[in-house]
Short mmCIF file of C-alpha atoms in Angstrom, two decimals:
data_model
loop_
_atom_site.label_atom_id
_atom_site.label_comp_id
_atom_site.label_asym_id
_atom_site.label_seq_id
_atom_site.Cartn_x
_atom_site.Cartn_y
_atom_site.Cartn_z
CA UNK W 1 -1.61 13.69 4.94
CA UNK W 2 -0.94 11.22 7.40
CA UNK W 3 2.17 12.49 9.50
CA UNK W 4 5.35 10.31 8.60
CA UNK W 5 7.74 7.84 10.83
CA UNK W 6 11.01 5.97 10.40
CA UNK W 7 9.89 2.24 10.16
CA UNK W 8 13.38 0.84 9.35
CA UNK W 9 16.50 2.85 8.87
CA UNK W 10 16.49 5.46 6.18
CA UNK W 11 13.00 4.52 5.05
CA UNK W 12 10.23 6.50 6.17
CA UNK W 13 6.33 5.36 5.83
CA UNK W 14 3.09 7.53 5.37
CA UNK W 15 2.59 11.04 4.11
CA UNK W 16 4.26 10.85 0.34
CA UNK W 17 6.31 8.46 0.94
CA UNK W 18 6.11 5.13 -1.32
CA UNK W 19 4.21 2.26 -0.19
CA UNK W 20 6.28 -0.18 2.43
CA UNK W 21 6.15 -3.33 1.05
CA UNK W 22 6.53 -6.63 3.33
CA UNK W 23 6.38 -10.37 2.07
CA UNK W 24 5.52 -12.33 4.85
CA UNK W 25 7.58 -15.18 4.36
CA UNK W 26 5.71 -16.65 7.59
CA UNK W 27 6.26 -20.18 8.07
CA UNK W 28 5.99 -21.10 4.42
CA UNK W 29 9.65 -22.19 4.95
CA UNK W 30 8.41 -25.31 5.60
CA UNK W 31 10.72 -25.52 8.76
CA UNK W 32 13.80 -25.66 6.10
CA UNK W 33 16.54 -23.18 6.82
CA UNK W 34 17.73 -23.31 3.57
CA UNK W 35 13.93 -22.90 2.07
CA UNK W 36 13.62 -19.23 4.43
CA UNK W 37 17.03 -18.45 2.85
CA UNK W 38 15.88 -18.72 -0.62
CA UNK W 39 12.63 -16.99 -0.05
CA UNK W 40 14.68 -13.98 1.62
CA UNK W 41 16.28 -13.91 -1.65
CA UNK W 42 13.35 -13.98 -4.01
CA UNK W 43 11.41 -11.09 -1.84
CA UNK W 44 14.85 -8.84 -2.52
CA UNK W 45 15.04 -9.84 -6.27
CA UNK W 46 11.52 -8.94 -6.70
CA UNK W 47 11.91 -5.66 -5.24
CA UNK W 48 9.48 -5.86 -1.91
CA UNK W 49 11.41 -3.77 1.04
CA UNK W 50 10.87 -6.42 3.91
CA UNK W 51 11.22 -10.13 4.42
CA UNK W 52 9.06 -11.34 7.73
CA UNK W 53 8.79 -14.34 9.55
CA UNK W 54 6.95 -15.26 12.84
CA UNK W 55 7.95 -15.86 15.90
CA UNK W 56 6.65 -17.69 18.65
CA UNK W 57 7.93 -19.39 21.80
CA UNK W 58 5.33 -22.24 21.96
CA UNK W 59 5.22 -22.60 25.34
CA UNK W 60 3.48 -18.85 25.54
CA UNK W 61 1.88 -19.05 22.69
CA UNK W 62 -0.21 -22.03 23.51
CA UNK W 63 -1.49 -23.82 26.88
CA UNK W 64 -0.26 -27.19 27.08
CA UNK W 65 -3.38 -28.61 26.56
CA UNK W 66 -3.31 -26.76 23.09
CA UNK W 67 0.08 -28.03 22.11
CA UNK W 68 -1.35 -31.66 23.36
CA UNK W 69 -4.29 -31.51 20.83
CA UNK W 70 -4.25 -34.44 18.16
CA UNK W 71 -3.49 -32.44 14.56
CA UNK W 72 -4.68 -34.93 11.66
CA UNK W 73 -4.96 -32.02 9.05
CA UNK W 74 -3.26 -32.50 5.44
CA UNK W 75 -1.03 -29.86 6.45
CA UNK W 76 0.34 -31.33 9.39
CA UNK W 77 3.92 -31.74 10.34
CA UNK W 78 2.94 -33.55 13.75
CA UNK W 79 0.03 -35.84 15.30
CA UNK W 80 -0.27 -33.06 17.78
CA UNK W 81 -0.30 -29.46 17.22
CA UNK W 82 2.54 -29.11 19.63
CA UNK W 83 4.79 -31.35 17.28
CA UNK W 84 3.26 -29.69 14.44
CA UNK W 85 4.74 -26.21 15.53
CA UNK W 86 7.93 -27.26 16.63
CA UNK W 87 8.73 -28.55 13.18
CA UNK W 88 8.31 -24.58 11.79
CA UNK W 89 9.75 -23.22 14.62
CA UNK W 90 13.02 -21.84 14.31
CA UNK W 91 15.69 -21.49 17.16
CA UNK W 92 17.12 -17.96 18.22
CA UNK W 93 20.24 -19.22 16.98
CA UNK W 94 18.63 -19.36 12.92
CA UNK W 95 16.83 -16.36 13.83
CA UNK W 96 20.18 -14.73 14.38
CA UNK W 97 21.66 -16.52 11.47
CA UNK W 98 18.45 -15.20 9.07
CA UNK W 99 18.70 -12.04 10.17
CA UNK W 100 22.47 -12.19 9.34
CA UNK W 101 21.94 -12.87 5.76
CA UNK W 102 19.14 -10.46 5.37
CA UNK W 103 21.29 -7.67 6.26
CA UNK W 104 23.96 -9.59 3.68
CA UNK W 105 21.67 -9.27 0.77
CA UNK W 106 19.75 -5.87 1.76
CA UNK W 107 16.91 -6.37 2.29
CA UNK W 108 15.23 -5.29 6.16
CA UNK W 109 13.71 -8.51 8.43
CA UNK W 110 11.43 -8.63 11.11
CA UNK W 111 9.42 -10.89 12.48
CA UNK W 112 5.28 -10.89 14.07
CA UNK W 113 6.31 -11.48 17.99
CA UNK W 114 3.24 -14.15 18.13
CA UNK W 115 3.75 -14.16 22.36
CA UNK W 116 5.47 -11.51 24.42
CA UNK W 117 8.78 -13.58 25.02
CA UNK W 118 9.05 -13.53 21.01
CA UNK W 119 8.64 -9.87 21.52
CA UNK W 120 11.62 -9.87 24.08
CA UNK W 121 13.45 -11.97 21.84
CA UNK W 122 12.77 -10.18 18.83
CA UNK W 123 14.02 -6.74 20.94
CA UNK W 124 17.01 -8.38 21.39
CA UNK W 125 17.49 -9.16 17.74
CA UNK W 126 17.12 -5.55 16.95
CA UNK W 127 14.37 -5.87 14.39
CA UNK W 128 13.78 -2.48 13.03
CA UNK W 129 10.14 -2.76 13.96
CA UNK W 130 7.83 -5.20 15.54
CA UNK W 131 4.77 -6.33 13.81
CA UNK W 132 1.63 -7.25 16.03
CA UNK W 133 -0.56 -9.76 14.34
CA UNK W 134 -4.12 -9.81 14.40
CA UNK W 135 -4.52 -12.42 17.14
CA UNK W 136 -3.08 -10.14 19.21
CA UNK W 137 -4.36 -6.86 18.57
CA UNK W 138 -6.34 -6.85 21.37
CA UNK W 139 -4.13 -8.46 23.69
CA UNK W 140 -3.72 -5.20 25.70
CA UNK W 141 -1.46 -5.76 28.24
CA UNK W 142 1.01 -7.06 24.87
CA UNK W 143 0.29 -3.82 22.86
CA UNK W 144 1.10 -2.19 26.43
CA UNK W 145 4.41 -3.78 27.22
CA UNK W 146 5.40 -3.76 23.40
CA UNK W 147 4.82 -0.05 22.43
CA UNK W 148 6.95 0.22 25.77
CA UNK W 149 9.82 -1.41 23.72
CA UNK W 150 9.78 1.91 21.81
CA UNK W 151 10.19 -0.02 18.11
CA UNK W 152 8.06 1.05 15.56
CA UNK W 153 5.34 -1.28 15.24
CA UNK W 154 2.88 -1.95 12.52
CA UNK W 155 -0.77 -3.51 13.85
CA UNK W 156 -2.76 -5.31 11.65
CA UNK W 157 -6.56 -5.23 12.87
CA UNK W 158 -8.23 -8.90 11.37
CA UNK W 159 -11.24 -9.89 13.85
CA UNK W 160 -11.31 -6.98 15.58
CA UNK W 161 -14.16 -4.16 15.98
CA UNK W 162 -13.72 -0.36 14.98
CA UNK W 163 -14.32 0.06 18.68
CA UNK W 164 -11.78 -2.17 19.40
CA UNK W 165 -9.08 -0.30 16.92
CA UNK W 166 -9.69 2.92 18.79
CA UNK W 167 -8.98 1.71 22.12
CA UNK W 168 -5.60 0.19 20.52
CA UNK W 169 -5.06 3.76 19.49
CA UNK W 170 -5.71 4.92 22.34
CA UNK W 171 -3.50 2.49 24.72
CA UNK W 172 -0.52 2.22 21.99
CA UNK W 173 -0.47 6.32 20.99
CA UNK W 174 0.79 7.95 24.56
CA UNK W 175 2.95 5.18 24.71
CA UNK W 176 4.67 5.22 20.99
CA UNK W 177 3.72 7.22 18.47
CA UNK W 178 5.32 5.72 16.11
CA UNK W 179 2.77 3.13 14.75
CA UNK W 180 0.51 2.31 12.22
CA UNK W 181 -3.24 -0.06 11.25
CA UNK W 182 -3.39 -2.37 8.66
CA UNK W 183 -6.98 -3.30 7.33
CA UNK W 184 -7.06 -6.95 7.31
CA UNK W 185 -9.48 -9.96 7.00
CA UNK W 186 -8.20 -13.09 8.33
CA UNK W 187 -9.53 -15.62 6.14
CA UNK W 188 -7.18 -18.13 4.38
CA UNK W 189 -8.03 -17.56 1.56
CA UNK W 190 -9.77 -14.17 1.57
CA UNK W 191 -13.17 -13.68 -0.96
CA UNK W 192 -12.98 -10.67 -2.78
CA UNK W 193 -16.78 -9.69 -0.86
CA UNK W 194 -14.78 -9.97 2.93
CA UNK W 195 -12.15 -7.36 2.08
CA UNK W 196 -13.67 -4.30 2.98
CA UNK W 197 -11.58 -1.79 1.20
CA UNK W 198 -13.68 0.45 2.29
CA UNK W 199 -12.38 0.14 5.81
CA UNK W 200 -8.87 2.05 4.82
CA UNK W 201 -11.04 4.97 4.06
CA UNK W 202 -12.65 4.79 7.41
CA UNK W 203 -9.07 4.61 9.44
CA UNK W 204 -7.68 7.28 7.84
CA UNK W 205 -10.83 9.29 9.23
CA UNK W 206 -10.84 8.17 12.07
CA UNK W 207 -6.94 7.81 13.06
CA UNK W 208 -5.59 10.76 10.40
CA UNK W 209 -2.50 11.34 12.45
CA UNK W 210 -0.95 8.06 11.82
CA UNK W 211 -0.32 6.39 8.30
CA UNK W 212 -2.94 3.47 7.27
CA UNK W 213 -2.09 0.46 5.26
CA UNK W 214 -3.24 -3.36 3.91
CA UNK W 215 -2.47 -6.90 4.35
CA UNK W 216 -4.15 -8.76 2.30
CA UNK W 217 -4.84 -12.82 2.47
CA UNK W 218 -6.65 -12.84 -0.92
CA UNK W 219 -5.16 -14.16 -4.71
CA UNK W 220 -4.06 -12.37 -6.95
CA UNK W 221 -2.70 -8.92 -7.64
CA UNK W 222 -5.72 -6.61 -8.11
CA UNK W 223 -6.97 -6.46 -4.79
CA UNK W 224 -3.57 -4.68 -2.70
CA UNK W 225 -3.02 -2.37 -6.18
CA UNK W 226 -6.57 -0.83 -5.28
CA UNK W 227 -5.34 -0.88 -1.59
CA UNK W 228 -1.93 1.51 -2.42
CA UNK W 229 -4.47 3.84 -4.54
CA UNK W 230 -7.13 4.41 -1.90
CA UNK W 231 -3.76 5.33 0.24
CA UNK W 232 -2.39 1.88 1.91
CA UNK W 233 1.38 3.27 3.11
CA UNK W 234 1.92 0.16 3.93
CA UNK W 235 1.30 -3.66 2.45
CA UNK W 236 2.12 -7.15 3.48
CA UNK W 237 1.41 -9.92 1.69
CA UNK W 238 1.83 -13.64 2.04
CA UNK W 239 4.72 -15.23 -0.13
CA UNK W 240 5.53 -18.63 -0.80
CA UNK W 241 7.96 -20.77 -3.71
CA UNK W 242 5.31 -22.94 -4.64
CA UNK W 243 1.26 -22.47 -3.43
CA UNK W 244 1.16 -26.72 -3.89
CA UNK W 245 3.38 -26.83 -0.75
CA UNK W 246 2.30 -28.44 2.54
CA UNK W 247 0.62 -25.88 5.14
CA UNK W 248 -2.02 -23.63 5.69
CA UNK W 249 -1.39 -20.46 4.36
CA UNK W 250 0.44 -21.29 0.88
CA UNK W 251 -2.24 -21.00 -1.25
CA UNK W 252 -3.05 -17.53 0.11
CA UNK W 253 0.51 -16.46 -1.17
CA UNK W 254 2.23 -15.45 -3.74
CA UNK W 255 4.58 -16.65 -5.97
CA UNK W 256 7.97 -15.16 -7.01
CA UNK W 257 6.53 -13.80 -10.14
CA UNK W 258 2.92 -12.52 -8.64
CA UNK W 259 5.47 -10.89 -6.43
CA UNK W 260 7.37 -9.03 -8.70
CA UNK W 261 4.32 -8.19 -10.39
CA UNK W 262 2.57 -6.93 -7.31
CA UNK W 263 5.35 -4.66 -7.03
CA UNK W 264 5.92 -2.94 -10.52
CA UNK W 265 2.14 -2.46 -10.49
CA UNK W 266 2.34 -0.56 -7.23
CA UNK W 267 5.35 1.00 -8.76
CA UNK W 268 3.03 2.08 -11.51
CA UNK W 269 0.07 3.11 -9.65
CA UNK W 270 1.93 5.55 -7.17
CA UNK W 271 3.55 7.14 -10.35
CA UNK W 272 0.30 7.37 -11.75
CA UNK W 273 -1.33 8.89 -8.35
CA UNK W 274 0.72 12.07 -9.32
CA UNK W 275 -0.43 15.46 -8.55
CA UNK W 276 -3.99 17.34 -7.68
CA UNK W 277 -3.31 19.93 -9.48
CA UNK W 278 -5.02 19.80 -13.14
CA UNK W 279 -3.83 21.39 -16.11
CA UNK W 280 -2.98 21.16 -19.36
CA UNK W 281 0.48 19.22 -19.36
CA UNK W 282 3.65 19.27 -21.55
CA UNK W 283 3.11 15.95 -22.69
CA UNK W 284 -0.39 16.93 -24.01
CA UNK W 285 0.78 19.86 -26.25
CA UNK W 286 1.19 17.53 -29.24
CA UNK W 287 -2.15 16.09 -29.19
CA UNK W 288 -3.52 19.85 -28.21
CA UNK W 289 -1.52 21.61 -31.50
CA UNK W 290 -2.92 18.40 -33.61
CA UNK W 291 -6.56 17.96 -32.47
CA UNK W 292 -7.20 21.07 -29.87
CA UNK W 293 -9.90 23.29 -31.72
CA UNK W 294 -10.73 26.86 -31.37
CA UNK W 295 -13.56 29.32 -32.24
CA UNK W 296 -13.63 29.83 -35.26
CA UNK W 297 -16.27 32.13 -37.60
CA UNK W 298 -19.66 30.25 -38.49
CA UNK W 299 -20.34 33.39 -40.88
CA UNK W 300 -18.68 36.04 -42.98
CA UNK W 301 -18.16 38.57 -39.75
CA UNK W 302 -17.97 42.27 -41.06
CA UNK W 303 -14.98 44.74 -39.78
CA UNK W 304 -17.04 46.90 -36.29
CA UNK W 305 -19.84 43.75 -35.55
CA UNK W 306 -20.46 43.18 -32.18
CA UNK W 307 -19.98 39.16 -31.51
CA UNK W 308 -23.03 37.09 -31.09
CA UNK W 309 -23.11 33.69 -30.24
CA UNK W 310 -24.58 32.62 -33.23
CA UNK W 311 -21.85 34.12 -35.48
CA UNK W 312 -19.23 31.40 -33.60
CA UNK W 313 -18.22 27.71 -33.83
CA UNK W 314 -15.61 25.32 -32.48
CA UNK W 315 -13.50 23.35 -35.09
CA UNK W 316 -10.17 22.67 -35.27
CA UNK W 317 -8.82 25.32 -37.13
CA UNK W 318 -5.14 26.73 -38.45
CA UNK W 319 -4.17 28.79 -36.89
CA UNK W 320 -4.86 28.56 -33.68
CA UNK W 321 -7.32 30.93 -32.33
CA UNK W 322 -9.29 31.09 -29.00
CA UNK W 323 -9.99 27.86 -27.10
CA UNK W 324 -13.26 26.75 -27.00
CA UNK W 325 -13.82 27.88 -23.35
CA UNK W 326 -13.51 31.31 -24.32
CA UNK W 327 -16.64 31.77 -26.65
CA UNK W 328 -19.23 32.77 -23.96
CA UNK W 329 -16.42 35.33 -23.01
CA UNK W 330 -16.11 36.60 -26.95
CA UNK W 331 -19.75 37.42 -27.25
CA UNK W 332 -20.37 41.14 -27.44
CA UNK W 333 -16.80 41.88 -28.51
CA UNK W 334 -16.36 44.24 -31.45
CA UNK W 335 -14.28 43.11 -34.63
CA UNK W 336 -11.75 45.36 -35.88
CA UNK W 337 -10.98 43.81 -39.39
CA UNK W 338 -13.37 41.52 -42.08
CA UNK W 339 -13.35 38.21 -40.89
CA UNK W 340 -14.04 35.32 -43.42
CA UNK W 341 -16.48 32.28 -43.04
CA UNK W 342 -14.79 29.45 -41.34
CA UNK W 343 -11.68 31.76 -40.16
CA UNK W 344 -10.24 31.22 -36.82
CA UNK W 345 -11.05 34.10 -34.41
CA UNK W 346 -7.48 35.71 -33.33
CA UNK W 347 -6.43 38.31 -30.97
CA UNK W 348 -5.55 40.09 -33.62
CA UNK W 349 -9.11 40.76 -34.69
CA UNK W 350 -10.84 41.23 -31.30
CA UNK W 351 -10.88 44.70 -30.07
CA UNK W 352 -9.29 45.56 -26.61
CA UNK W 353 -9.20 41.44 -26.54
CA UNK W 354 -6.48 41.83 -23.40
CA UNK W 355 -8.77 43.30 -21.80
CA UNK W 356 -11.78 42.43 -21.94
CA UNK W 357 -12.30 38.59 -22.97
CA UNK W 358 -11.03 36.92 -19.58
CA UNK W 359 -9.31 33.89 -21.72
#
């Protein structure tokens, strides 16, 4: 298994531990304090471990000619982009405050450092871990200076090559081992055809010392369930109060009660995952005494024959006799009593049975 880490106090991630669940609250808040308050509150009632925002300090993030750019979209807050982000933007002062209440409630908070002063800042917050979005997983010198930080971090890989992903590895590892990849596809909203599933499978072959996980941009539940059974340790997913909001990324989101659905099912699924091991279990013996069959005799079998196949059948049959696996085995056995048509074959009417028939 993939070796294990600390990701937030107390709660470890990869190798059997449960699935790390983050709602990425975002900037669905709709710039409303209040609004990232509530949604705090409905990722804790509905059971996911981690509420996340993003954080940016514009002037990093973005050139000024960037900020200066006319935004006429529907889901504008600004007629420039710059205005448009300053309305989401929280201060360090709510940052402190959301963090704050987070701890209040119990439930961990972090934040994607979307430039590296957010990363400073969010250092100085003492988030448990810092998540690196996919816009800047191959901004080196970032990954370079944040793994420095010595945080946890948690790099999602939308846009990006398999090439690419191993020289992360490979820059982030000597640094901080305490990290992890996130298959992602960063469409808005995602098509079940661009997921690639198939990529987790292909991380944790190619990266098997560090735990592999999902964030997902599609609707729906189905998609990130599959994702915890091929092995996702960890899983963020978009969240929202209401996907008819203003901006961007609500309708890739889910709502409180796709939410709490998400995570029963993943609940579910990593009780189901179970063990490797297969045998027959207690909770099968009722169905096995009620419908389990035996061999039983398929002629009148005289006391001293010599077992041939053609002398034995499988029915259910009282009592309980061999199982049906063990006929081959029976074959050539000598009988040390009459044995009537249709009887179950016992142990108590196959000589030296112990010994010689390996069931």
């Amino acid at each position: 298994m993939a070796r294990e880490f600390e990701l937030c106090p107390g709660r470890r991630v990869g190798g059997d531990q449960p699935c790390f669940i983050i709602a990425e609250i975002g900037q669905n808040h709709q710039g409303d304090l209040d609004i990232a308050k509530r949604m705090i509150r409905m990722v804790k009632d509905c059971g996911a471990d981690c509420a996340k925002f993003q954080k940016s300090e514009l002037e990093y993030k973005f050139n000024k000619k960037a900020l200066e750019r006319p935004y006429t979209s529907k889901h504008s807050w600004g007629k420039t982009y710059g205005e448009h982000k300053r309305h989401l933007e929280f201060s360090h002062d709510q940052y402190r405050e959301l963090k704050k209440y987070a701890e209040e409630i119990g439930i961990f908070f972090t934040a994607s450092g979307m430039d590296e002063m957010a990363v400073e800042f969010l250092h100085e917050l003492d988030v448990p871990f810092f998540k690196v979005g996919s816009g800047d997983t191959n901004n080196f010198p970032y990954l370079e200076n944040t793994a420095k930080k010595g945080r946890p971090m948690v790099i999602s890989s939308g846009m990006q090559s398999m090439n690419t992903m191993h020289q992360v590895y490979q820059i982030v590892k000597p640094i901080n081992p305490n990290f992890c990849f996130l298959q992602c596809t960063s469409a808005y909203p995602l098509q079940p055809e661009d997921v690639n599933l198939r990529v987790i499978s292909a991380y944790q072959s190619a990266f098997p010392d560090i735990p592999i996980g999902y964030s997902g941009h599609e609707t729906g539940i189905a998609i990130s369930v599959a994702a915890v059974a091929m092995g996702a340790k960890v899983l963020e997913r978009h969240v929202t109060l209401d996907k008819t909001w203003k901006g961007s990324d609500h309708q890739a989101s889910l709502e409180p009660n796709e939410l709490a659905e998400l995570v029963k099912a993943i609940r579910t699924v990593e009780k189901a995952m179970g063990s490797p091991v297969k045998q027959l279990l207690p909770c099968e013996m009722a169905c096995n005494e009620k419908l389990g069959k035996s061999v039983v005799a398929k002629v009148a079998i005289p006391e001293g024959a010599i077992l041939t196949l053609d002398m034995l059948t499988v029915k259910v049959g009282e009592p309980k006799g061999f199982p049906p696996e063990c006929i081959f085995d029976l074959v050539g056995q000598k009988v040390k009593k009459n044995i009537e048509e249709d009887e179950t074959i016992t142990e108590q009417v196959v000589e030296n049975h112990v010994k010689k028939v390996k069931c």
